[in-house]
Amino acid sequence: MQKKYIMAFDQGTSSCRVVLFDRDFKIAASQQMEFKQIYPNHGWVEHDAEEIFNIQIDLSKNCLSENNISASEIAALGISNQRETTVLWNRNTGKPICNAIVWQDTRTTDICKEWIEKGYNELVRSKTGLVIDSYFSASKIKWMLDHVENAREMAENDELLFGTIDSWLIWKLTNGEKHSTDYSNASRTMLFNISELKWDEELLNLFDIPKNIMPLVNPTVSHFGNVAVDFFNEVKIPIYGVAGDQQAALFGNGCYEKGTLKNTYGTGCFMLLNTGEKLVFSSNGLLSTIAWSINNQVYYALEGSVFIAGAAIQWLRDEMCMLNTASESDKMASGINDNNGVYFVPAFSGMGTPYWDMDARGMLIGISRDTSKAHIVRAALESIAYQTRDVTELMKSESGIEILTMNVDGGASNNDFLMQFQADISDVDVLRPLDTEATVFGAACFAALGSGFWTMEQLINRQSVHKVFKPEMPEEQRKALYGKWKQAVERCLKWDC
């Protein structure tokens, strides 16, 4: 039967998504579902890895059955995933030994501080392109090994496997035949040497992490195995592309060339600048990371990481009950003239680029008797744009590239108020594509290139920009608003928690 579709998984921090694309880049089917966020203790964030896998499978089957599509029509599967989130599971039983520790989790802050005090920061940066932070996988692995009963004993007996979510999904999809990841995900563990393209034994030894639990690392576009026949009516769908969600979004936004940039507005906010085949190290808080590997060539990027973006709006909706839906925030923020002096610093998981402060905590400041719910919602949206400008300023100074345009994607990029405020506060043109889910499209692209479903020439010729937001704010107002933001951030840094 003719192959008509590419299937792509977008396993995010708050939801799972499956999309089928046809040969004309159009979405033929799509399913999405949120899953449970688990908060056992202050600063702890966990996911049920089994729940995530089951949802991805159920969504896949629904996409096929509800659209009368046969699994035999699928050319390949591509996977993009939340990065750094850590799973350890028993090789023999196939069961996780505990809940997955999410990238937002800060329980390993003390472990990271100890490594910093021992002077490991420069060594880590020179090998991995990262800073020592609880954000990354290394300290999460160590915590699990040290705190979960029998974990180290299992590792010594070769019964334990580590993976970020992509590795977990691949292992489950192939019925345990493949324990692998790709270069982009490996580069987020704080254990992968991004120059030598291998697990760094010096770091593994320093951090007391056994090498035998680590997955095989493959290029982004390569064959990661076949989905077992158990799942799709005896059909073996090949897995041909795997990438971390932000790298997939960079590619999905069409940022193929050196100097192109994207910003994804998801649970967090992540800006990546394509630096081509050159590995560029930052000295001021940007991360150097692998973007992808295609045709035996590795491409690198500089990244700025904002930990809390859309999650702030989700918090206002779910915990504070200020919104019924996230989309209401657009109308609410647009319905008032300004923020009435209210600033919200959403440091729920510390602060990322350019501050890298694990101890910072969230703060709402400037409240007065006439502060309304709308002012707080607007301040939360503005905080996303302010944090993005923080990253943009550093990106410009570190790369020497003048940033005039910003490609955007992710759920919050559909918010017109936020996109216009982003253009205004950053003084850049914001380019929003017709389909703002560039992450899942990027996963599809990698799988399509691997299977021959699409060519690179077809991708380059594809037109995607739907709307351009141009800056309209006077420079004096821009400077005043941003100055107040910097004052607010300064007050929440180094909070004694």
Short mmCIF file of C-alpha atoms in Angstrom, two decimals:
data_model
loop_
_atom_site.label_atom_id
_atom_site.label_comp_id
_atom_site.label_asym_id
_atom_site.label_seq_id
_atom_site.Cartn_x
_atom_site.Cartn_y
_atom_site.Cartn_z
CA MET A 1 0.00 0.00 0.00
CA GLN A 2 1.22 3.53 -0.84
CA LYS A 3 2.67 5.47 2.05
CA LYS A 4 0.50 8.57 2.43
CA TYR A 5 1.36 9.92 5.87
CA ILE A 6 4.03 10.70 8.41
CA MET A 7 3.11 10.18 12.06
CA ALA A 8 4.66 12.48 14.65
CA PHE A 9 4.63 12.35 18.45
CA ASP A 10 4.96 15.59 20.43
CA GLN A 11 5.38 14.47 24.01
CA GLY A 12 5.37 17.73 25.95
CA THR A 13 5.54 18.75 29.59
CA SER A 14 1.79 19.12 30.06
CA SER A 15 0.27 17.18 27.16
CA CYS A 16 0.79 14.42 24.62
CA ARG A 17 0.02 14.97 20.96
CA VAL A 18 -0.06 12.83 17.81
CA VAL A 19 -0.34 14.34 14.33
CA LEU A 20 -0.49 12.76 10.88
CA PHE A 21 0.84 14.87 7.99
CA ASP A 22 0.14 14.15 4.32
CA ARG A 23 2.57 14.69 1.45
CA ASP A 24 1.38 18.30 1.01
CA PHE A 25 2.36 19.17 4.63
CA LYS A 26 -1.29 19.32 5.66
CA ILE A 27 -2.56 17.85 8.93
CA ALA A 28 -4.65 14.78 8.14
CA ALA A 29 -5.37 13.87 11.76
CA SER A 30 -4.53 15.21 15.19
CA GLN A 31 -5.18 14.17 18.78
CA GLN A 32 -4.01 15.80 22.01
CA MET A 33 -4.51 15.12 25.72
CA GLU A 34 -3.18 16.65 28.92
CA PHE A 35 -1.81 14.34 31.60
CA LYS A 36 -1.37 14.52 35.35
CA GLN A 37 1.19 16.82 36.95
CA ILE A 38 2.42 15.38 40.25
CA TYR A 39 3.76 17.60 43.06
CA PRO A 40 4.73 15.34 46.00
CA ASN A 41 6.77 17.98 47.87
CA HIS A 42 7.71 21.63 47.64
CA GLY A 43 9.71 22.13 44.42
CA TRP A 44 9.14 18.56 43.23
CA VAL A 45 7.51 17.93 39.82
CA GLU A 46 6.89 14.40 38.57
CA HIS A 47 5.19 12.53 35.74
CA ASP A 48 3.92 8.98 35.45
CA ALA A 49 5.97 7.60 32.54
CA GLU A 50 3.56 4.69 32.04
CA GLU A 51 0.66 7.14 31.73
CA ILE A 52 2.57 9.13 29.13
CA PHE A 53 3.27 6.06 27.01
CA ASN A 54 -0.30 4.79 27.22
CA ILE A 55 -1.70 8.17 26.19
CA GLN A 56 0.64 8.38 23.19
CA ILE A 57 -0.46 4.94 22.02
CA ASP A 58 -4.17 5.65 22.57
CA LEU A 59 -3.94 8.95 20.68
CA SER A 60 -2.14 7.22 17.80
CA LYS A 61 -4.81 4.57 17.49
CA ASN A 62 -7.55 7.20 17.66
CA CYS A 63 -5.92 9.22 14.88
CA LEU A 64 -6.03 6.16 12.65
CA SER A 65 -9.45 4.78 13.52
CA GLU A 66 -11.34 8.08 13.58
CA ASN A 67 -9.96 9.10 10.18
CA ASN A 68 -10.21 5.69 8.51
CA ILE A 69 -6.44 5.53 8.01
CA SER A 70 -4.53 2.25 7.97
CA ALA A 71 -1.24 1.87 9.83
CA SER A 72 0.17 0.45 6.59
CA GLU A 73 -0.21 3.93 5.06
CA ILE A 74 2.27 5.43 7.57
CA ALA A 75 5.75 5.91 6.09
CA ALA A 76 7.52 6.58 9.40
CA LEU A 77 7.18 7.86 12.95
CA GLY A 78 9.02 10.90 14.30
CA ILE A 79 9.29 11.75 18.00
CA SER A 80 9.84 15.07 19.75
CA ASN A 81 9.84 15.16 23.52
CA GLN A 82 10.17 17.24 26.64
CA ARG A 83 13.90 17.26 27.35
CA GLU A 84 15.88 16.58 30.56
CA THR A 85 12.93 14.80 32.25
CA THR A 86 14.43 11.63 33.66
CA VAL A 87 13.17 8.06 33.75
CA LEU A 88 14.88 5.03 35.31
CA TRP A 89 13.27 1.66 34.66
CA ASN A 90 13.86 -2.02 35.30
CA ARG A 91 15.18 -3.72 32.18
CA ASN A 92 13.52 -7.03 33.10
CA THR A 93 10.07 -5.88 34.18
CA GLY A 94 9.84 -2.82 31.94
CA LYS A 95 8.53 -0.79 34.88
CA PRO A 96 9.88 2.59 36.05
CA ILE A 97 11.41 2.39 39.52
CA CYS A 98 9.67 5.67 40.45
CA ASN A 99 7.89 8.57 38.79
CA ALA A 100 9.83 10.49 36.17
CA ILE A 101 11.55 13.59 37.58
CA VAL A 102 10.55 16.53 35.39
CA TRP A 103 12.97 19.16 34.10
CA GLN A 104 11.18 21.77 36.26
CA ASP A 105 11.91 19.83 39.46
CA THR A 106 14.33 21.52 41.90
CA ARG A 107 14.89 18.78 44.51
CA THR A 108 18.49 18.32 43.33
CA THR A 109 19.52 21.93 43.92
CA ASP A 110 21.81 20.94 46.81
CA ILE A 111 23.52 18.27 44.69
CA CYS A 112 24.22 20.87 42.02
CA LYS A 113 25.49 23.39 44.56
CA GLU A 114 27.91 20.76 45.86
CA TRP A 115 29.22 20.14 42.33
CA ILE A 116 29.61 23.88 41.79
CA GLU A 117 31.49 24.26 45.10
CA LYS A 118 33.85 21.47 43.99
CA GLY A 119 34.70 23.58 40.96
CA TYR A 120 33.11 21.40 38.26
CA ASN A 121 31.26 24.19 36.44
CA GLU A 122 33.92 25.02 33.87
CA LEU A 123 34.60 21.34 33.19
CA VAL A 124 30.90 20.75 32.59
CA ARG A 125 30.59 23.81 30.35
CA SER A 126 33.63 22.90 28.24
CA LYS A 127 32.41 19.34 27.67
CA THR A 128 28.63 19.68 27.51
CA GLY A 129 27.97 23.35 26.71
CA LEU A 130 25.72 23.53 29.77
CA VAL A 131 25.86 25.08 33.23
CA ILE A 132 25.45 22.99 36.38
CA ASP A 133 21.77 23.23 37.23
CA SER A 134 18.99 20.99 38.55
CA TYR A 135 17.28 21.60 35.18
CA PHE A 136 19.40 18.92 33.50
CA SER A 137 19.26 15.12 33.84
CA ALA A 138 22.55 14.33 35.60
CA SER A 139 21.58 15.36 39.13
CA LYS A 140 18.16 13.74 38.72
CA ILE A 141 19.79 10.40 37.83
CA LYS A 142 22.07 10.62 40.86
CA TRP A 143 19.14 11.44 43.15
CA MET A 144 17.21 8.40 41.93
CA LEU A 145 20.22 6.12 42.34
CA ASP A 146 20.79 7.40 45.87
CA HIS A 147 17.19 7.58 47.09
CA VAL A 148 15.17 4.84 45.39
CA GLU A 149 15.47 1.50 47.18
CA ASN A 150 17.84 -0.98 45.47
CA ALA A 151 18.46 1.38 42.54
CA ARG A 152 22.26 1.23 42.71
CA GLU A 153 22.21 -2.51 43.23
CA MET A 154 20.02 -2.88 40.14
CA ALA A 155 22.42 -0.70 38.15
CA GLU A 156 25.38 -2.81 39.25
CA ASN A 157 23.52 -5.94 38.15
CA ASP A 158 22.78 -4.42 34.73
CA GLU A 159 19.05 -4.39 35.48
CA LEU A 160 18.53 -0.62 35.25
CA LEU A 161 18.13 1.68 32.24
CA PHE A 162 18.12 5.47 32.04
CA GLY A 163 16.40 7.56 29.46
CA THR A 164 14.87 10.89 28.72
CA ILE A 165 11.28 10.53 27.52
CA ASP A 166 12.31 9.76 23.94
CA SER A 167 14.37 6.78 25.09
CA TRP A 168 11.50 5.54 27.24
CA LEU A 169 9.06 5.77 24.32
CA ILE A 170 11.46 4.07 21.89
CA TRP A 171 12.13 1.23 24.35
CA LYS A 172 8.41 0.70 24.93
CA LEU A 173 7.45 1.02 21.27
CA THR A 174 10.07 -1.55 20.21
CA ASN A 175 9.17 -3.92 23.06
CA GLY A 176 12.57 -3.42 24.65
CA GLU A 177 14.62 -4.07 21.52
CA LYS A 178 16.09 -0.56 21.31
CA HIS A 179 17.54 1.49 24.16
CA SER A 180 18.57 4.65 22.34
CA THR A 181 18.37 8.42 22.12
CA ASP A 182 19.55 11.06 19.68
CA TYR A 183 22.34 13.64 19.84
CA SER A 184 19.99 16.54 20.65
CA ASN A 185 18.45 14.83 23.69
CA ALA A 186 21.78 13.42 24.89
CA SER A 187 23.22 16.94 24.82
CA ARG A 188 20.70 17.96 27.51
CA THR A 189 21.75 15.43 30.13
CA MET A 190 24.92 17.25 31.30
CA LEU A 191 26.74 13.96 30.64
CA PHE A 192 27.30 14.03 26.87
CA ASN A 193 30.45 15.45 25.30
CA ILE A 194 29.06 17.55 22.43
CA SER A 195 32.44 17.90 20.73
CA GLU A 196 33.39 14.21 20.84
CA LEU A 197 29.77 12.99 20.48
CA LYS A 198 29.89 10.41 23.24
CA TRP A 199 28.99 9.89 26.89
CA ASP A 200 31.76 11.54 28.88
CA GLU A 201 33.33 9.00 31.20
CA GLU A 202 35.03 11.66 33.34
CA LEU A 203 31.68 13.29 34.11
CA LEU A 204 29.97 9.94 34.67
CA ASN A 205 32.66 9.05 37.20
CA LEU A 206 32.56 12.45 38.92
CA PHE A 207 28.80 12.27 39.32
CA ASP A 208 28.78 8.58 40.29
CA ILE A 209 26.57 7.48 37.40
CA PRO A 210 27.26 4.04 35.84
CA LYS A 211 27.76 4.08 32.09
CA ASN A 212 25.92 0.80 31.58
CA ILE A 213 22.53 2.46 32.21
CA MET A 214 23.02 5.01 29.41
CA PRO A 215 21.31 4.61 26.01
CA LEU A 216 22.99 4.28 22.61
CA VAL A 217 23.21 7.72 20.95
CA ASN A 218 22.18 8.05 17.29
CA PRO A 219 22.01 10.91 14.77
CA THR A 220 18.68 12.76 14.80
CA VAL A 221 17.74 11.42 11.39
CA SER A 222 18.43 7.69 11.52
CA HIS A 223 16.63 4.41 12.05
CA PHE A 224 15.72 3.99 15.72
CA GLY A 225 13.99 0.66 15.22
CA ASN A 226 10.45 -0.38 14.32
CA VAL A 227 7.28 -0.05 16.33
CA ALA A 228 6.40 -3.57 17.47
CA VAL A 229 3.56 -5.31 15.62
CA ASP A 230 1.59 -5.50 18.89
CA PHE A 231 0.48 -1.89 18.61
CA PHE A 232 -0.79 -1.28 15.06
CA ASN A 233 -2.45 -4.40 13.65
CA GLU A 234 0.70 -6.33 12.78
CA VAL A 235 2.26 -3.32 10.99
CA LYS A 236 5.86 -2.37 11.80
CA ILE A 237 6.15 1.41 11.53
CA PRO A 238 9.81 2.53 11.35
CA ILE A 239 11.01 5.27 13.71
CA TYR A 240 13.21 7.53 11.57
CA GLY A 241 13.55 10.78 13.48
CA VAL A 242 13.96 11.74 17.15
CA ALA A 243 14.76 15.14 18.66
CA GLY A 244 14.28 17.21 21.77
CA ASP A 245 11.24 19.43 21.46
CA GLN A 246 13.11 22.72 21.13
CA GLN A 247 15.47 21.43 18.48
CA ALA A 248 12.50 20.00 16.60
CA ALA A 249 10.80 23.39 16.81
CA LEU A 250 13.91 25.11 15.42
CA PHE A 251 13.80 22.82 12.41
CA GLY A 252 10.01 22.98 12.14
CA ASN A 253 10.22 26.77 12.00
CA GLY A 254 12.44 26.51 8.94
CA CYS A 255 15.56 27.75 10.74
CA TYR A 256 17.85 25.57 8.64
CA GLU A 257 20.58 28.15 8.11
CA LYS A 258 23.20 29.61 10.42
CA GLY A 259 21.95 32.82 12.06
CA THR A 260 18.24 31.94 12.00
CA LEU A 261 16.36 32.04 15.29
CA LYS A 262 13.11 30.78 16.81
CA ASN A 263 11.32 31.17 20.11
CA THR A 264 8.88 28.53 21.36
CA TYR A 265 6.12 29.54 23.77
CA GLY A 266 5.18 26.37 25.59
CA THR A 267 5.26 25.39 29.24
CA GLY A 268 8.59 27.16 29.25
CA CYS A 269 10.00 29.51 26.66
CA PHE A 270 13.03 28.47 24.66
CA MET A 271 14.99 30.51 22.15
CA LEU A 272 17.46 28.79 19.83
CA LEU A 273 19.89 30.38 17.40
CA ASN A 274 21.28 28.13 14.68
CA THR A 275 25.10 28.43 14.72
CA GLY A 276 25.61 25.92 11.90
CA GLU A 277 28.44 23.44 12.03
CA LYS A 278 30.35 25.64 14.48
CA LEU A 279 30.12 24.94 18.20
CA VAL A 280 29.91 28.36 19.90
CA PHE A 281 30.46 28.52 23.65
CA SER A 282 28.82 31.23 25.74
CA SER A 283 30.55 32.90 28.65
CA ASN A 284 27.45 34.65 30.00
CA GLY A 285 24.75 32.06 30.55
CA LEU A 286 23.56 30.85 27.15
CA LEU A 287 23.70 27.12 26.57
CA SER A 288 25.60 25.51 23.72
CA THR A 289 23.68 22.53 22.45
CA ILE A 290 23.37 20.13 19.53
CA ALA A 291 20.54 21.18 17.23
CA TRP A 292 20.40 18.03 15.10
CA SER A 293 22.46 15.60 13.06
CA ILE A 294 21.59 14.83 9.44
CA ASN A 295 23.69 12.97 6.85
CA ASN A 296 26.57 12.51 9.29
CA GLN A 297 26.81 16.27 9.90
CA VAL A 298 26.17 17.79 13.32
CA TYR A 299 24.60 21.23 13.62
CA TYR A 300 24.79 23.30 16.80
CA ALA A 301 22.76 26.05 18.44
CA LEU A 302 22.92 28.61 21.22
CA GLU A 303 19.95 28.40 23.56
CA GLY A 304 18.31 30.58 26.13
CA SER A 305 15.95 28.81 28.52
CA VAL A 306 12.99 30.40 30.30
CA PHE A 307 11.58 27.84 32.71
CA ILE A 308 8.07 29.24 33.20
CA ALA A 309 6.07 30.75 30.34
CA GLY A 310 2.75 29.14 29.43
CA ALA A 311 2.92 27.36 32.78
CA ALA A 312 2.24 30.73 34.43
CA ILE A 313 -1.05 31.01 32.58
CA GLN A 314 -1.83 27.39 33.39
CA TRP A 315 -1.18 28.20 37.05
CA LEU A 316 -3.57 31.16 36.93
CA ARG A 317 -6.17 28.85 35.38
CA ASP A 318 -5.77 25.71 37.49
CA GLU A 319 -4.44 26.80 40.89
CA MET A 320 -5.63 30.42 41.16
CA CYS A 321 -8.89 29.95 39.19
CA MET A 322 -8.53 33.35 37.53
CA LEU A 323 -9.23 31.90 34.08
CA ASN A 324 -11.56 29.24 32.72
CA THR A 325 -9.36 28.68 29.68
CA ALA A 326 -5.85 29.84 28.82
CA SER A 327 -7.16 31.58 25.69
CA GLU A 328 -9.24 33.96 27.85
CA SER A 329 -6.02 35.68 28.89
CA ASP A 330 -5.73 37.36 25.46
CA LYS A 331 -9.04 39.21 25.70
CA MET A 332 -8.60 39.98 29.40
CA ALA A 333 -5.15 41.54 28.92
CA SER A 334 -6.25 43.49 25.84
CA GLY A 335 -9.27 44.86 27.68
CA ILE A 336 -7.20 47.12 29.96
CA ASN A 337 -4.83 49.94 29.04
CA ASP A 338 -1.77 48.83 31.03
CA ASN A 339 -0.55 46.61 33.87
CA ASN A 340 -1.30 49.28 36.51
CA GLY A 341 2.23 48.92 37.85
CA VAL A 342 1.90 45.16 38.50
CA TYR A 343 4.83 42.87 37.65
CA PHE A 344 4.87 39.10 37.92
CA VAL A 345 8.16 37.17 38.05
CA PRO A 346 7.16 33.49 37.54
CA ALA A 347 10.24 31.91 39.12
CA PHE A 348 8.39 28.74 40.15
CA SER A 349 11.47 26.62 39.36
CA GLY A 350 14.21 29.17 39.83
CA MET A 351 15.36 31.41 36.99
CA GLY A 352 17.05 30.26 33.79
CA THR A 353 18.87 32.38 31.21
CA PRO A 354 20.51 34.78 31.88
CA TYR A 355 20.22 34.53 35.69
CA TRP A 356 20.67 30.80 36.42
CA ASP A 357 19.49 31.10 39.98
CA MET A 358 18.08 27.85 41.42
CA ASP A 359 16.96 29.63 44.61
CA ALA A 360 14.83 32.34 43.00
CA ARG A 361 11.09 32.02 43.62
CA GLY A 362 8.01 33.61 42.08
CA MET A 363 6.91 37.09 43.00
CA LEU A 364 3.98 39.43 42.35
CA ILE A 365 4.84 43.05 43.03
CA GLY A 366 3.21 46.45 42.56
CA ILE A 367 -0.20 45.40 43.88
CA SER A 368 -2.50 48.16 45.14
CA ARG A 369 -6.15 48.33 46.19
CA ASP A 370 -7.27 48.90 42.60
CA THR A 371 -5.36 45.91 41.22
CA SER A 372 -7.77 43.67 39.34
CA LYS A 373 -7.66 40.09 38.16
CA ALA A 374 -7.08 41.43 34.65
CA HIS A 375 -3.95 43.29 35.78
CA ILE A 376 -2.47 40.10 37.21
CA VAL A 377 -3.29 38.12 34.06
CA ARG A 378 -1.74 40.84 31.92
CA ALA A 379 1.35 40.93 34.13
CA ALA A 380 1.73 37.16 33.68
CA LEU A 381 1.58 37.46 29.89
CA GLU A 382 3.99 40.39 29.95
CA SER A 383 6.41 38.35 32.07
CA ILE A 384 6.76 35.86 29.21
CA ALA A 385 7.76 38.65 26.84
CA TYR A 386 10.13 40.26 29.36
CA GLN A 387 11.92 36.96 29.96
CA THR A 388 12.21 36.47 26.21
CA ARG A 389 13.79 39.91 25.85
CA ASP A 390 16.27 38.97 28.59
CA VAL A 391 17.38 36.09 26.39
CA THR A 392 17.33 38.14 23.19
CA GLU A 393 19.65 40.78 24.63
CA LEU A 394 22.19 38.15 25.64
CA MET A 395 21.81 36.29 22.35
CA LYS A 396 22.67 39.44 20.41
CA SER A 397 25.75 40.25 22.49
CA GLU A 398 27.08 36.66 22.52
CA SER A 399 26.56 35.91 18.82
CA GLY A 400 27.29 39.33 17.37
CA ILE A 401 24.16 38.90 15.24
CA GLU A 402 21.61 41.71 15.14
CA ILE A 403 18.22 40.10 15.72
CA LEU A 404 15.57 41.81 13.61
CA THR A 405 13.04 39.00 13.31
CA MET A 406 11.82 36.27 15.65
CA ASN A 407 10.15 33.09 14.38
CA VAL A 408 7.65 31.91 16.98
CA ASP A 409 5.66 28.79 17.69
CA GLY A 410 3.97 26.96 20.56
CA GLY A 411 0.53 27.30 22.10
CA ALA A 412 1.01 30.75 23.66
CA SER A 413 2.16 32.19 20.33
CA ASN A 414 -1.53 32.15 19.33
CA ASN A 415 -2.10 34.92 21.89
CA ASP A 416 -2.23 38.15 19.88
CA PHE A 417 -1.70 40.38 22.93
CA LEU A 418 1.45 38.48 23.89
CA MET A 419 2.87 38.50 20.36
CA GLN A 420 2.29 42.24 19.93
CA PHE A 421 3.78 42.99 23.35
CA GLN A 422 6.74 40.77 22.46
CA ALA A 423 7.35 42.76 19.28
CA ASP A 424 6.99 46.02 21.22
CA ILE A 425 9.21 45.22 24.21
CA SER A 426 11.93 43.52 22.12
CA ASP A 427 11.76 45.90 19.14
CA VAL A 428 11.71 43.03 16.63
CA ASP A 429 9.32 41.73 13.99
CA VAL A 430 7.56 38.62 15.31
CA LEU A 431 6.74 36.08 12.60
CA ARG A 432 3.94 33.65 13.40
CA PRO A 433 3.40 30.66 11.10
CA LEU A 434 0.05 29.37 9.90
CA ASP A 435 0.50 26.30 12.11
CA THR A 436 2.07 27.30 15.41
CA GLU A 437 2.85 23.70 16.40
CA ALA A 438 6.32 23.73 14.85
CA THR A 439 7.59 21.16 17.36
CA VAL A 440 5.47 18.30 16.08
CA PHE A 441 6.08 19.40 12.49
CA GLY A 442 9.84 19.32 13.14
CA ALA A 443 9.54 15.74 14.41
CA ALA A 444 7.62 14.88 11.25
CA CYS A 445 10.30 16.53 9.10
CA PHE A 446 13.09 14.45 10.60
CA ALA A 447 11.14 11.23 10.09
CA ALA A 448 10.16 12.27 6.56
CA LEU A 449 13.76 13.01 5.60
CA GLY A 450 14.89 9.68 7.03
CA SER A 451 12.25 7.73 5.14
CA GLY A 452 12.38 9.74 1.92
CA PHE A 453 8.79 10.95 2.34
CA TRP A 454 9.87 14.58 1.89
CA THR A 455 13.09 16.09 0.54
CA MET A 456 15.05 19.00 1.95
CA GLU A 457 14.27 20.99 -1.19
CA GLN A 458 10.55 20.57 -0.56
CA LEU A 459 10.94 21.81 3.01
CA ILE A 460 12.96 24.86 1.96
CA ASN A 461 10.35 25.84 -0.64
CA ARG A 462 7.48 25.54 1.83
CA GLN A 463 5.96 28.90 2.78
CA SER A 464 4.81 29.12 6.37
CA VAL A 465 4.64 32.73 7.72
CA HIS A 466 1.02 33.71 8.39
CA LYS A 467 1.16 36.96 10.40
CA VAL A 468 3.83 39.53 11.26
CA PHE A 469 3.64 41.59 14.46
CA LYS A 470 5.64 44.82 14.13
CA PRO A 471 6.85 46.94 17.06
CA GLU A 472 4.68 50.00 17.73
CA MET A 473 5.77 51.05 21.23
CA PRO A 474 7.76 54.30 21.64
CA GLU A 475 11.34 53.71 22.76
CA GLU A 476 10.92 55.73 25.95
CA GLN A 477 7.97 53.57 27.06
CA ARG A 478 9.83 50.39 26.12
CA LYS A 479 12.82 51.42 28.21
CA ALA A 480 10.69 52.33 31.24
CA LEU A 481 8.69 49.09 31.25
CA TYR A 482 11.75 46.90 30.84
CA GLY A 483 13.58 48.81 33.56
CA LYS A 484 10.77 48.06 36.02
CA TRP A 485 10.91 44.38 35.03
CA LYS A 486 14.64 44.24 35.81
CA GLN A 487 13.96 45.79 39.22
CA ALA A 488 11.31 43.15 39.94
CA VAL A 489 13.64 40.31 38.97
CA GLU A 490 16.39 41.67 41.18
CA ARG A 491 14.05 41.52 44.18
CA CYS A 492 13.22 37.82 43.72
CA LEU A 493 16.74 36.52 43.02
CA LYS A 494 18.50 34.58 45.79
CA TRP A 495 15.28 34.12 47.72
CA ASP A 496 15.93 32.14 50.88
CA CYS A 497 13.59 29.18 50.42
#
